[in-house]
Amino acid sequence: MTGTTLDDYTDRYARRVRGMTASEIRALFAVASRPEVVSLAGGAPYIAALPLDAVGEMLGKLGSEHGTTTLQYGIGQGTLELRERICEVMADSGIDASCGASPDDVVVTVGGQQALDLVARLFLDPGDVVLAEGPTYVGALGVFQAAQAQVVHVPMDDDGLIPEALEVAIADQARAGRRVKFLYTIPTYQNPAGVTLSEERRERVLDICERAGLLVVEDDPYGQLGFEGEAPRPLRARRRDGVFYLSTFSKTFAPGLRVGWILAPHAVRDKLVIASEAQILCPSAFAQAAVTTYLSTMPWREQLKVYREVYRERRDALLGALHDLMPEGTTWTRPTGGLFVWASLPDGLDAKAMVPRSIAARVAYVPGTGFYADGTGTGNMRLNFSFPTPERIREGVRRLARVMEQEIAMRQVFGPVGPTGSRRGGADVPGPDLA
């Protein structure tokens, strides 16, 4: 009897599909969404903080009063009205006309994820290398994997990406004869680590990439969600050439609308539009009109202040609970914005192996392995604080701490159980502690 597989189409897939696996986060969603589970796993914004009555009335009018346009096809680049509003949003962060930001060079996308995919489609051939922080956004890893590129991680510390390690990674790839296409970075309130690239390092990283002829893909979903003073100016506000700026309204307005954008060098704009049209024909006219109307008629800057205060309170609740309840040897980052804390476990604990026992204890997190291309990160976990209430956050940490204490006790009695992996650093360069 010959062996069979559950997938009858295995031998028909394209080569680029081989090795595709579900992300650590997606695999957790089914159980993490149960009401009895305290989920510290996702990255959902707290939509209830929006003025939902006003937003609902706005959306209703877009259909009833403007349906002949909002329910129709649009253009591939996105509406001019939205691209103009996007430029106003970017100007608040320092990306304005003085550094070449123009509605002509903005391409509207279906969330930040499509923006990433378009850049990958334009620049990555199979076997190309992408340099990325270690750890990095799991959705980006999926995009680069689909493009058959190799991700090489560059480590971080409390001040973000380490410039010296970036130089080493570039030199190592050159010696190996590999072609590095770009640096992918989330420099502000990074997902998953929560750290922010320092002011001084931003210039050094840009200088290093410029000398190496390396493009920079700057992903900035969280830059407007800072809790402690102004965020450093984006990389794109400092250099216009060779820097692609990606962002989204998913974290600052509504992820369900799926509206993001790319600010690209002018020469690349048309190719991005062509690639987008091949994928989706055009972004949703209704979603674009919703974001445009929200930015044009509602106090969105005041709404950002509401989000910041909500997330600051929940960040503080998580940090306080970790300080009070976590077993000795646990360390974590202290984000000044964004949605995430990155925790390093006591020596010997395996975050991935602990997931089933944590779910049984009715608490969910994402193990660190989901944020590395090379399977490292078993000694880390990502904790989200944006969605649960402060009380639920503390209860979730209490449950998680109990699971960890039980794991430590079991190891003391029975010795190491299961594999242990690298807790810190990237693929090629040992990294310092993130906490």
Short mmCIF file of N, CA, C and O in Angstrom, two decimals, residues 83-133:
data_model
loop_
_atom_site.label_atom_id
_atom_site.label_comp_id
_atom_site.label_asym_id
_atom_site.label_seq_id
_atom_site.Cartn_x
_atom_site.Cartn_y
_atom_site.Cartn_z
N ARG A 83 -5.19 60.10 -1.44
CA ARG A 83 -3.73 60.28 -1.48
C ARG A 83 -3.33 61.65 -0.93
O ARG A 83 -2.29 61.79 -0.28
N GLU A 84 -4.18 62.65 -1.13
CA GLU A 84 -3.91 63.96 -0.54
C GLU A 84 -4.04 63.92 0.98
O GLU A 84 -3.23 64.51 1.70
N ARG A 85 -5.04 63.22 1.47
CA ARG A 85 -5.21 63.09 2.93
C ARG A 85 -4.04 62.30 3.52
O ARG A 85 -3.57 62.59 4.62
N ILE A 86 -3.57 61.28 2.80
CA ILE A 86 -2.43 60.50 3.27
C ILE A 86 -1.20 61.39 3.41
O ILE A 86 -0.43 61.27 4.39
N CYS A 87 -1.00 62.28 2.48
CA CYS A 87 0.14 63.20 2.58
C CYS A 87 0.01 64.10 3.80
O CYS A 87 1.02 64.45 4.43
N GLU A 88 -1.20 64.48 4.16
CA GLU A 88 -1.40 65.27 5.37
C GLU A 88 -1.04 64.45 6.61
O GLU A 88 -0.43 64.97 7.56
N VAL A 89 -1.42 63.18 6.61
CA VAL A 89 -1.08 62.30 7.73
C VAL A 89 0.43 62.15 7.85
O VAL A 89 1.00 62.26 8.95
N MET A 90 1.10 61.91 6.73
CA MET A 90 2.55 61.74 6.77
C MET A 90 3.25 63.01 7.21
O MET A 90 4.29 62.96 7.89
N ALA A 91 2.70 64.17 6.81
CA ALA A 91 3.33 65.44 7.17
C ALA A 91 3.40 65.62 8.68
O ALA A 91 4.33 66.26 9.20
N ASP A 92 2.43 65.06 9.41
CA ASP A 92 2.46 65.15 10.86
C ASP A 92 3.66 64.44 11.45
O ASP A 92 4.09 64.74 12.57
N SER A 93 4.22 63.47 10.71
CA SER A 93 5.40 62.75 11.17
C SER A 93 6.69 63.30 10.59
O SER A 93 7.77 62.78 10.88
N GLY A 94 6.58 64.32 9.75
CA GLY A 94 7.77 64.93 9.18
C GLY A 94 8.03 64.57 7.73
O GLY A 94 9.01 65.04 7.13
N ILE A 95 7.17 63.75 7.13
CA ILE A 95 7.33 63.38 5.72
C ILE A 95 6.44 64.32 4.91
O ILE A 95 5.23 64.09 4.76
N ASP A 96 7.00 65.41 4.42
CA ASP A 96 6.20 66.43 3.74
C ASP A 96 6.82 66.78 2.39
O ASP A 96 7.74 66.10 1.91
N ALA A 97 6.31 67.83 1.78
CA ALA A 97 6.76 68.21 0.45
C ALA A 97 8.24 68.55 0.42
O ALA A 97 8.91 68.38 -0.62
N SER A 98 8.79 69.01 1.54
CA SER A 98 10.21 69.37 1.56
C SER A 98 11.12 68.17 1.37
O SER A 98 12.27 68.31 0.98
N CYS A 99 10.61 66.99 1.67
CA CYS A 99 11.42 65.77 1.43
C CYS A 99 10.81 64.93 0.31
O CYS A 99 11.02 63.71 0.25
N GLY A 100 10.04 65.59 -0.56
CA GLY A 100 9.59 64.93 -1.78
C GLY A 100 8.31 64.14 -1.68
O GLY A 100 7.98 63.39 -2.60
N ALA A 101 7.55 64.29 -0.59
CA ALA A 101 6.30 63.56 -0.47
C ALA A 101 5.23 64.25 -1.32
O ALA A 101 4.98 65.44 -1.17
N SER A 102 4.61 63.48 -2.20
CA SER A 102 3.61 64.03 -3.10
C SER A 102 2.50 63.00 -3.31
O SER A 102 2.78 61.79 -3.35
N PRO A 103 1.24 63.45 -3.47
CA PRO A 103 0.18 62.49 -3.79
C PRO A 103 0.47 61.69 -5.05
O PRO A 103 0.00 60.54 -5.18
N ASP A 104 1.25 62.24 -5.96
CA ASP A 104 1.59 61.52 -7.19
C ASP A 104 2.39 60.25 -6.92
O ASP A 104 2.35 59.30 -7.71
N ASP A 105 3.13 60.23 -5.82
CA ASP A 105 4.01 59.10 -5.52
C ASP A 105 3.45 58.17 -4.45
O ASP A 105 4.14 57.30 -3.95
N VAL A 106 2.18 58.37 -4.09
CA VAL A 106 1.51 57.49 -3.14
C VAL A 106 0.68 56.47 -3.91
O VAL A 106 -0.03 56.82 -4.86
N VAL A 107 0.78 55.21 -3.50
CA VAL A 107 -0.04 54.15 -4.06
C VAL A 107 -0.87 53.56 -2.93
O VAL A 107 -0.32 53.09 -1.92
N VAL A 108 -2.18 53.59 -3.07
CA VAL A 108 -3.07 53.04 -2.05
C VAL A 108 -3.10 51.52 -2.18
O VAL A 108 -3.13 50.98 -3.29
N THR A 109 -3.07 50.85 -1.04
CA THR A 109 -3.02 49.38 -1.04
C THR A 109 -4.10 48.81 -0.13
O THR A 109 -4.73 49.52 0.65
N VAL A 110 -4.30 47.51 -0.25
CA VAL A 110 -5.23 46.81 0.62
C VAL A 110 -4.49 46.47 1.91
O VAL A 110 -3.95 45.37 2.09
N GLY A 111 -4.44 47.43 2.80
CA GLY A 111 -3.70 47.28 4.05
C GLY A 111 -2.20 47.32 3.82
O GLY A 111 -1.70 47.36 2.68
N GLY A 112 -1.46 47.28 4.93
CA GLY A 112 0.00 47.27 4.83
C GLY A 112 0.53 45.97 4.26
O GLY A 112 1.63 45.94 3.70
N GLN A 113 -0.27 44.89 4.36
CA GLN A 113 0.21 43.60 3.88
C GLN A 113 0.38 43.59 2.36
O GLN A 113 1.36 43.06 1.84
N GLN A 114 -0.58 44.17 1.64
CA GLN A 114 -0.42 44.23 0.20
C GLN A 114 0.75 45.13 -0.19
O GLN A 114 1.45 44.87 -1.17
N ALA A 115 0.96 46.19 0.59
CA ALA A 115 2.11 47.05 0.31
C ALA A 115 3.41 46.25 0.36
O ALA A 115 4.27 46.37 -0.52
N LEU A 116 3.55 45.42 1.39
CA LEU A 116 4.73 44.55 1.49
C LEU A 116 4.83 43.61 0.29
O LEU A 116 5.91 43.41 -0.28
N ASP A 117 3.71 43.03 -0.08
CA ASP A 117 3.72 42.06 -1.18
C ASP A 117 4.10 42.72 -2.49
O ASP A 117 4.83 42.14 -3.30
N LEU A 118 3.64 43.94 -2.72
CA LEU A 118 3.99 44.64 -3.96
C LEU A 118 5.48 44.92 -4.04
O LEU A 118 6.10 44.74 -5.10
N VAL A 119 6.06 45.37 -2.94
CA VAL A 119 7.50 45.61 -2.93
C VAL A 119 8.27 44.32 -3.20
O VAL A 119 9.25 44.30 -3.97
N ALA A 120 7.82 43.23 -2.59
CA ALA A 120 8.48 41.94 -2.82
C ALA A 120 8.35 41.51 -4.28
O ALA A 120 9.31 41.00 -4.88
N ARG A 121 7.20 41.69 -4.86
CA ARG A 121 7.00 41.31 -6.26
C ARG A 121 7.91 42.10 -7.20
O ARG A 121 8.39 41.57 -8.20
N LEU A 122 8.11 43.35 -6.88
CA LEU A 122 8.92 44.19 -7.76
C LEU A 122 10.41 43.93 -7.64
O LEU A 122 11.15 44.04 -8.62
N PHE A 123 10.88 43.54 -6.46
CA PHE A 123 12.32 43.54 -6.24
C PHE A 123 12.94 42.18 -5.92
O PHE A 123 14.16 42.05 -5.99
N LEU A 124 12.16 41.18 -5.56
CA LEU A 124 12.76 39.92 -5.09
C LEU A 124 12.68 38.83 -6.15
O LEU A 124 11.59 38.49 -6.63
N ASP A 125 13.84 38.29 -6.49
CA ASP A 125 13.93 37.06 -7.27
C ASP A 125 14.19 35.90 -6.32
O ASP A 125 14.72 36.10 -5.21
N PRO A 126 13.86 34.67 -6.74
CA PRO A 126 14.18 33.52 -5.89
C PRO A 126 15.67 33.48 -5.54
O PRO A 126 16.53 33.67 -6.40
N GLY A 127 15.95 33.30 -4.25
CA GLY A 127 17.33 33.24 -3.79
C GLY A 127 17.89 34.56 -3.31
O GLY A 127 18.96 34.59 -2.70
N ASP A 128 17.20 35.67 -3.60
CA ASP A 128 17.66 36.96 -3.09
C ASP A 128 17.59 36.98 -1.56
O ASP A 128 16.83 36.24 -0.95
N VAL A 129 18.37 37.89 -0.98
CA VAL A 129 18.43 38.01 0.48
C VAL A 129 17.74 39.30 0.91
O VAL A 129 17.93 40.35 0.29
N VAL A 130 16.93 39.19 1.94
CA VAL A 130 16.36 40.35 2.62
C VAL A 130 16.96 40.40 4.02
O VAL A 130 16.95 39.40 4.75
N LEU A 131 17.50 41.54 4.41
CA LEU A 131 17.95 41.73 5.78
C LEU A 131 16.77 42.28 6.59
O LEU A 131 16.07 43.18 6.13
N ALA A 132 16.57 41.73 7.76
CA ALA A 132 15.45 42.16 8.61
C ALA A 132 15.85 42.03 10.06
O ALA A 132 16.68 41.19 10.43
N GLU A 133 15.26 42.86 10.89
CA GLU A 133 15.51 42.78 12.32
C GLU A 133 15.17 41.38 12.83
O GLU A 133 14.29 40.71 12.30
#
